[in-house]
Coordinates of C-alpha atoms and ligand atoms in Angstrom, one line a residue:
X1 CA 43.4 27.8 -15.8
X2 CA 40.5 25.3 -16.3
X3 CA 42.6 22.3 -15.5
X4 CA 44.1 23.9 -12.4
X5 CA 40.5 24.6 -11.2
X6 CA 39.7 20.9 -11.6
X7 CA 43.0 20.0 -9.5
X8 CA 41.8 22.3 -6.7
X9 CA 38.3 20.8 -6.8
X10 CA 39.8 17.3 -6.7
X11 CA 42.0 18.3 -3.7
X12 CA 38.9 19.6 -1.9
X13 CA 37.1 16.3 -2.4
X14 CA 40.0 14.6 -1.0
X15 CA 40.3 17.0 1.9
X16 CA 36.6 16.0 2.8
X17 CA 37.4 12.2 2.7
X18 CA 35.2 12.0 -0.5
X19 CA 37.6 10.7 -3.0
X20 CA 36.4 7.5 -4.7
X21 CA 38.7 4.8 -6.1
X22 CA 37.9 2.1 -8.6
X23 CA 39.0 -1.4 -7.6
X24 CA 39.8 -3.9 -10.6
X25 CA 38.4 -7.3 -9.9
X26 CA 40.4 -10.3 -11.3
X27 CA 37.5 -12.8 -11.0
X28 CA 33.8 -13.1 -11.7
X29 CA 31.2 -11.5 -9.4
X30 CA 30.5 -13.8 -6.4
X31 CA 30.9 -13.9 -2.6
X32 CA 34.6 -14.4 -3.1
X33 CA 36.5 -12.3 -5.6
X34 CA 40.1 -11.7 -6.4
X35 CA 41.3 -8.1 -6.0
X36 CA 44.8 -6.7 -5.5
X37 CA 46.2 -10.1 -5.7
X38 CA 44.2 -11.3 -2.7
X39 CA 40.9 -13.2 -2.2
X40 CA 38.0 -11.1 -0.5
X41 CA 34.7 -12.1 1.0
X42 CA 32.6 -9.4 -0.6
X43 CA 29.4 -7.9 0.6
X44 CA 29.3 -5.3 -2.2
X45 CA 27.2 -6.5 -5.2
X46 CA 23.6 -6.4 -6.0
X47 CA 23.8 -10.0 -7.3
X48 CA 21.1 -11.0 -4.7
X49 CA 20.4 -14.4 -6.2
X50 CA 23.9 -15.2 -7.2
X51 CA 23.0 -15.4 -10.8
X52 CA 25.9 -13.3 -12.2
X53 CA 28.2 -16.3 -12.4
X54 CA 25.6 -18.9 -12.8
X55 CA 26.7 -21.6 -15.4
X56 CA 23.3 -21.6 -17.1
X57 CA 23.4 -17.8 -17.6
X58 CA 27.0 -18.0 -18.9
X59 CA 26.0 -20.7 -21.3
X60 CA 22.9 -18.6 -22.4
X61 CA 25.0 -15.5 -23.3
X62 CA 27.4 -17.7 -25.3
X63 CA 24.3 -19.3 -27.0
X64 CA 22.7 -15.9 -27.6
X65 CA 26.1 -14.6 -29.3
X66 CA 26.1 -17.8 -31.5
X67 CA 22.7 -17.1 -32.6
X68 CA 22.6 -13.4 -32.8
X69 CA 26.1 -12.3 -33.2
X70 CA 27.9 -9.7 -30.9
X71 CA 26.3 -6.3 -31.4
X72 CA 22.9 -4.8 -32.5
X73 CA 24.5 -2.5 -35.0
X74 CA 21.9 0.3 -34.7
X75 CA 19.4 1.9 -32.6
X76 CA 15.8 0.3 -32.0
X77 CA 14.1 2.6 -34.3
X78 CA 16.4 2.0 -37.2
X79 CA 17.6 -1.6 -37.6
X80 CA 18.8 -2.6 -34.0
X81 CA 15.5 -4.1 -32.8
X82 CA 15.7 -8.0 -33.0
X83 CA 13.2 -10.7 -32.5
X84 CA 15.1 -11.5 -29.4
X85 CA 14.1 -8.0 -28.0
X86 CA 10.5 -8.8 -28.8
X87 CA 10.4 -12.1 -27.1
X88 CA 12.2 -10.6 -24.0
X89 CA 9.7 -7.6 -23.8
X90 CA 6.7 -10.0 -24.0
X91 CA 8.3 -12.2 -21.2
X92 CA 9.0 -9.2 -19.0
X93 CA 5.5 -7.8 -19.5
X94 CA 3.9 -11.2 -18.5
X95 CA 6.3 -11.5 -15.6
X96 CA 5.3 -8.1 -14.1
X97 CA 1.5 -8.5 -14.9
X98 CA 1.7 -5.5 -17.3
X99 CA 0.1 -5.0 -20.6
X100 CA 3.5 -4.1 -22.4
X101 CA 7.2 -3.6 -21.7
X102 CA 10.1 -1.8 -23.5
X103 CA 13.7 -2.7 -22.9
X104 CA 16.6 -0.4 -22.2
X105 CA 20.4 -0.8 -22.0
X106 CA 20.7 0.3 -18.4
X107 CA 18.3 1.3 -15.5
X108 CA 19.8 4.7 -15.6
X109 CA 18.6 5.3 -19.1
X110 CA 15.3 3.7 -18.4
X111 CA 14.7 6.0 -15.4
X112 CA 15.7 9.0 -17.6
X113 CA 13.2 7.9 -20.2
X114 CA 10.4 7.2 -17.9
X115 CA 10.5 10.4 -15.9
X116 CA 11.7 12.9 -18.7
X117 CA 9.3 11.5 -21.3
X118 CA 6.1 11.3 -19.1
X119 CA 6.4 14.5 -17.4
X120 CA 7.1 17.8 -19.1
X121 CA 6.8 21.7 -18.8
X122 CA 3.8 22.7 -16.7
X123 CA 3.6 19.3 -15.0
X124 CA 4.7 18.6 -11.5
X125 CA 6.9 15.6 -10.3
X126 CA 6.5 14.5 -6.7
X127 CA 9.6 12.6 -5.7
X128 CA 10.8 10.9 -2.5
X129 CA 13.8 12.6 -1.1
X130 CA 15.9 9.4 -1.0
X131 CA 15.1 8.4 -4.7
X132 CA 17.9 7.0 -6.9
X133 CA 20.0 9.7 -8.6
X134 CA 18.7 8.7 -12.0
X135 CA 15.1 9.5 -11.1
X136 CA 16.4 12.9 -10.0
X137 CA 18.3 13.4 -13.2
X138 CA 15.1 12.4 -15.3
X139 CA 13.1 14.9 -13.3
X140 CA 15.6 17.8 -14.1
X141 CA 15.7 16.8 -17.8
X142 CA 11.8 16.8 -17.9
X143 CA 11.6 20.6 -17.2
X144 CA 8.7 19.8 -15.0
X145 CA 8.5 21.3 -11.5
X146 CA 10.3 19.0 -9.0
X147 CA 8.7 18.7 -5.6
X148 CA 10.6 16.4 -3.2
X149 CA 8.8 15.2 -0.2
X150 CA 10.4 13.8 3.0
X151 CA 11.3 10.1 2.8
X152 CA 8.2 7.8 2.6
X153 CA 6.0 10.7 4.1
X154 CA 2.6 10.1 2.7
X155 CA 1.0 13.2 4.5
X156 CA 3.4 15.5 3.1
X157 CA 3.0 14.1 -0.3
X158 CA -0.8 14.4 0.0
X159 CA -0.4 18.1 1.0
X160 CA 1.9 18.8 -2.0
X161 CA -0.6 17.1 -4.3
X162 CA -3.6 19.1 -3.0
X163 CA -1.9 22.3 -3.5
X164 CA -0.2 22.0 -6.8
X165 CA -1.3 24.2 -9.6
X166 CA 0.2 21.8 -12.2
X167 CA -1.7 20.5 -15.2
X168 CA -0.6 16.9 -14.7
X169 CA 1.0 15.1 -11.7
X170 CA 3.6 12.3 -11.6
X171 CA 4.7 10.5 -8.4
X172 CA 8.1 8.9 -8.5
X173 CA 9.6 6.6 -6.0
X174 CA 12.0 3.8 -5.5
X175 CA 10.3 0.6 -4.3
X176 CA 13.3 -0.6 -2.3
X177 CA 15.5 2.4 -1.5
X178 CA 19.0 1.6 -2.8
X179 CA 21.1 3.0 0.2
X180 CA 18.7 2.2 3.0
X181 CA 17.0 -1.0 2.0
X182 CA 13.4 0.1 3.2
X183 CA 10.4 -0.3 1.2
X184 CA 8.2 2.6 -0.2
X185 CA 4.6 2.5 1.2
X186 CA 3.3 1.4 -2.3
X187 CA -0.4 0.9 -1.3
X188 CA -0.5 4.4 0.0
X189 CA 1.4 6.0 -3.0
X190 CA -1.1 4.3 -5.3
X191 CA -4.0 5.4 -3.3
X192 CA -2.8 8.9 -3.6
X193 CA -2.1 8.5 -7.3
X194 CA -5.7 7.6 -7.8
X195 CA -7.1 10.2 -5.8
X196 CA -5.2 12.9 -7.6
X197 CA -5.2 11.5 -11.0
X198 CA -1.5 11.0 -11.0
X199 CA 0.8 8.7 -12.8
X200 CA 3.0 6.6 -10.3
X201 CA 6.5 5.7 -11.6
X202 CA 8.1 3.0 -9.5
X203 CA 11.7 2.0 -9.8
X204 CA 12.0 -1.7 -8.7
X205 CA 15.7 -2.1 -9.2
X206 CA 16.2 -3.9 -5.8
X207 CA 12.7 -5.6 -5.7
X208 CA 12.6 -7.5 -8.8
X209 CA 13.8 -11.1 -8.4
X210 CA 14.0 -10.6 -4.6
X211 CA 10.5 -9.7 -3.5
X212 CA 7.1 -11.3 -4.2
X213 CA 6.0 -14.7 -5.4
X214 CA 8.5 -16.1 -7.9
X215 CA 10.5 -12.9 -7.4
X216 CA 7.9 -10.9 -9.4
X217 CA 8.8 -7.8 -7.6
X218 CA 7.5 -5.2 -5.2
X219 CA 4.1 -4.9 -6.8
X220 CA 3.5 -8.6 -6.5
X221 CA 4.8 -8.4 -2.9
X222 CA 2.0 -5.9 -2.1
X223 CA -0.4 -7.6 -4.5
X224 CA -1.0 -4.3 -6.5
X225 CA -1.8 -3.8 -10.1
X226 CA -2.9 -0.6 -11.8
X227 CA -2.6 0.9 -15.3
X228 CA -1.5 4.0 -13.4
X229 CA 1.8 2.4 -12.5
X230 CA 4.9 2.7 -14.7
X231 CA 7.2 0.1 -13.5
X232 CA 11.0 0.1 -14.1
X233 CA 13.0 -3.1 -13.4
X234 CA 16.6 -3.4 -13.9
X235 CA 18.3 -6.5 -15.1
X236 CA 21.9 -6.1 -13.8
X237 CA 21.1 -6.8 -10.2
X238 CA 19.1 -9.9 -9.1
X239 CA 18.8 -10.9 -12.8
X240 CA 22.6 -11.1 -12.9
X241 CA 23.1 -9.6 -16.4
X242 CA 22.6 -6.1 -17.6
X243 CA 19.9 -3.9 -18.9
X244 CA 16.4 -2.7 -17.8
X245 CA 12.9 -2.3 -18.8
X246 CA 9.8 -0.2 -18.4
X247 CA 6.4 -2.0 -18.1
X248 CA 3.0 -0.6 -18.0
X249 CA -0.1 0.3 -19.9
X250 CA 0.4 -0.2 -23.7
X251 CA -0.3 3.5 -24.5
X252 CA 2.3 4.6 -22.0
X253 CA 4.9 2.3 -23.5
X254 CA 4.0 3.2 -27.0
X255 CA 4.5 6.9 -26.0
X256 CA 8.1 6.0 -24.7
X257 CA 8.9 4.1 -28.0
X258 CA 7.9 7.4 -29.9
X259 CA 9.5 9.8 -27.7
X260 CA 12.1 8.6 -25.1
X261 CA 15.3 10.2 -26.0
X262 CA 17.5 7.7 -24.1
X263 CA 15.7 4.9 -26.0
X264 CA 15.8 6.4 -29.5
X265 CA 19.4 8.0 -29.6
X266 CA 21.4 5.1 -28.5
X267 CA 22.5 1.7 -30.0
X268 CA 20.3 -1.2 -28.9
X269 CA 21.7 -3.5 -26.4
X270 CA 23.1 -6.7 -28.0
X271 CA 20.3 -9.1 -28.9
X272 CA 22.4 -11.8 -27.4
X273 CA 21.8 -10.3 -24.0
X274 CA 18.1 -10.2 -24.6
X275 CA 18.2 -13.8 -25.4
X276 CA 20.2 -14.5 -22.2
X277 CA 17.9 -12.5 -20.1
X278 CA 15.1 -15.0 -20.8
X279 CA 17.2 -17.6 -19.0
X280 CA 17.5 -15.1 -16.1
X281 CA 13.8 -14.7 -15.9
X282 CA 13.5 -18.6 -15.7
X283 CA 16.1 -18.8 -13.0
X284 CA 14.5 -16.0 -11.1
X285 CA 11.1 -17.7 -11.1
X286 CA 12.6 -20.9 -10.0
X287 CA 14.6 -19.4 -7.1
X288 CA 12.2 -19.7 -4.2
X289 CA 14.8 -21.6 -2.3
X290 CA 17.4 -18.9 -2.8
X291 CA 15.1 -16.3 -1.7
X292 CA 14.2 -18.3 1.4
X293 CA 18.0 -18.6 2.1
X294 CA 18.4 -14.8 1.6
X295 CA 15.7 -14.2 4.2
X296 CA 17.7 -16.4 6.6
X297 CA 20.8 -14.7 6.0
X298 CA 19.2 -11.3 6.6
X299 CA 17.8 -12.6 9.9
X300 CA 21.2 -14.0 11.0
X301 CA 23.0 -10.6 10.2
X302 CA 20.3 -8.5 12.0
X303 CA 20.1 -10.9 14.9
X304 CA 23.8 -10.9 15.4
X305 CA 24.6 -7.2 15.6
X306 CA 24.0 -5.3 18.8
X307 CA 23.7 -1.8 17.6
X308 CA 25.8 -0.3 20.4
X309 CA 28.1 2.0 18.4
X310 CA 26.7 1.6 14.9
X311 CA 23.1 1.1 14.0
X312 CA 21.7 -1.2 11.3
X313 CA 18.9 0.7 9.3
X314 CA 15.5 -0.7 9.5
X315 CA 15.6 -2.9 6.6
X316 CA 14.1 -6.3 5.8
X317 CA 15.8 -6.6 2.3
X318 CA 19.3 -7.7 1.3
X319 CA 20.5 -4.2 1.6
X320 CA 21.6 -3.8 5.2
X321 CA 23.1 -0.5 5.8
X322 CA 25.3 0.0 9.0
X323 CA 25.0 3.7 9.7
X324 CA 28.2 5.0 10.9
X325 CA 27.9 8.8 10.6
X326 CA 31.2 10.5 9.8
X327 CA 32.8 10.1 6.3
X328 CA 36.3 9.3 7.8
X329 CA 34.9 6.9 10.3
X330 CA 32.9 4.9 7.7
X331 CA 36.1 4.7 5.6
X332 CA 38.2 3.6 8.6
X333 CA 35.6 0.9 9.3
X334 CA 35.6 -0.3 5.8
X335 CA 39.5 -0.2 5.6
X336 CA 39.7 -2.3 8.9
X337 CA 37.4 -4.9 7.2
X338 CA 39.4 -4.9 4.1
X339 CA 42.6 -5.5 6.1
X340 CA 40.9 -8.7 7.3
X341 CA 40.0 -9.7 3.8
X342 CA 36.3 -8.6 4.0
X343 CA 35.0 -6.1 1.4
X344 CA 32.1 -3.8 2.5
X345 CA 31.7 -0.5 0.8
X346 CA 31.6 2.7 2.7
X347 CA 28.9 5.0 1.2
X348 CA 29.3 8.7 1.7
X349 CA 27.7 11.9 0.6
X350 CA 26.5 12.9 -2.0
X351 CA 25.2 9.3 -2.4
X352 CA 23.6 9.6 1.1
X353 CA 22.6 12.5 3.2
X354 CA 25.4 14.4 5.1
X355 CA 26.4 12.8 8.5
X356 CA 24.9 9.5 7.6
X357 CA 27.9 7.8 6.0
X358 CA 27.5 4.1 6.2
X359 CA 28.7 0.6 5.3
X360 CA 26.4 -0.8 2.8
X361 CA 26.3 -4.5 3.5
X362 CA 24.6 -6.2 0.7
X363 CA 23.7 -9.9 1.0
X364 CA 23.3 -12.5 -1.7
X365 CA 21.8 -16.0 -1.7
X366 CA 25.3 -17.2 -2.7
X367 CA 26.7 -16.3 0.8
X368 CA 26.8 -18.9 3.4
X369 CA 26.1 -18.6 7.2
X370 CA 29.8 -18.9 7.8
X371 CA 30.2 -15.8 5.5
X372 CA 27.8 -13.7 7.5
X373 CA 29.3 -15.0 10.7
X374 CA 32.8 -13.9 9.7
X375 CA 31.5 -10.4 9.1
X376 CA 29.7 -10.4 12.4
X377 CA 32.7 -11.5 14.3
X378 CA 34.8 -8.8 12.7
X379 CA 32.2 -6.0 13.3
X380 CA 31.8 -7.1 17.0
X381 CA 35.7 -6.9 17.4
X382 CA 35.8 -3.4 15.8
X383 CA 32.9 -2.2 17.8
X384 CA 34.6 -3.1 21.0
X385 CA 37.9 -1.4 19.9
X386 CA 38.6 2.1 21.1
Ligands
PLP401 C1 21.2 0.4 -9.9 C2 20.0 1.4 -9.9 C3 19.6 1.9 -11.1 C4 20.4 1.9 -12.3 O1 20.3 0.8 -12.9 P1 21.6 0.3 -13.9 O2 21.0 -0.8 -14.7 O3 22.6 0.0 -13.0 O4 21.8 1.5 -14.7 C5 18.4 2.6 -11.0 N1 17.6 2.7 -9.8 C6 18.0 2.1 -8.7 C7 17.2 2.2 -7.5 C8 19.3 1.5 -8.6 O5 19.7 1.0 -7.5

């Protein structure tokens, strides 16, 4: 029977050490959270600037709800598009140095829209092997041919671009890879896009707010600007709230308004959120001190681990993966930290390649040196244990 098959599949997942459990938090997002009746020091969130619980942002949501009500009531192309969305989209476009932007409810939906609407049957998508799942799903939805190149390997990408028979070419990459923390070679990618007349779709989920002057993101970090670039930013990470956007050339954005199914066939995000996101943008722009502190925390963590048994991946961003290898070993390490009141998630396949299970340590400007030292002390102890 169908349901019995599912039970067997679940048992198999469990046997492989891949069962995942949700943990209900009893307090707001921050370095310290309540869980299971206990306080934990958390290195789990993508709240890189500590904005998720910021008093100004909380007040902005409340203010937005007072002004615009609770829900949008309809999709953007019917009656769910509010002046607050327009103002936000203009601010996002200006922030990223692009002509126009379109806002989405989530990054997952923005990525589906960008990839599946800008590539189609007869086209070819060239995607980094470690791209976020939402970009892969967008490629599958598009019906274009999907060619995956080895992680950040520009010469393999060049070879694929040279030999493709496709009518149109789209290169797709994360800017900061979500499970590895490393940066895509953006100047090289843009150069190849120009040489092969390709569109370059970049997912800046982990760069926006963190990298570049005023936190303007990965493109600003590399001082790049091109109408070929279609930029996705998400607003639930450094921006501390929720939502996402696609920014780029005005014609590209208009095409998305007309055709993107994950934009058209869904209720618009509450205008109150759009209103509050303007405050997020202001806070991000003014957060140079927080970004400097974040860099110091990254240096402190990296300087304090000896890489004897477990290796920190080569990352200069707040995503600091400790590569452990086996699923059970990664889970055991995470459990040992948990026991000590420190919460670091174990990331296992299929989120990461087989044999590279890891602890994904994620730092926030809201952490203190003492927080990082506590984690280091525990990891050193566990590394020395048999
Ligand atoms: C989190 C994430 C997304 C999805 O964004 P949501 O707003 O959480 O849906 C997309 N791409 C990358 C690289 C991410 O890390």
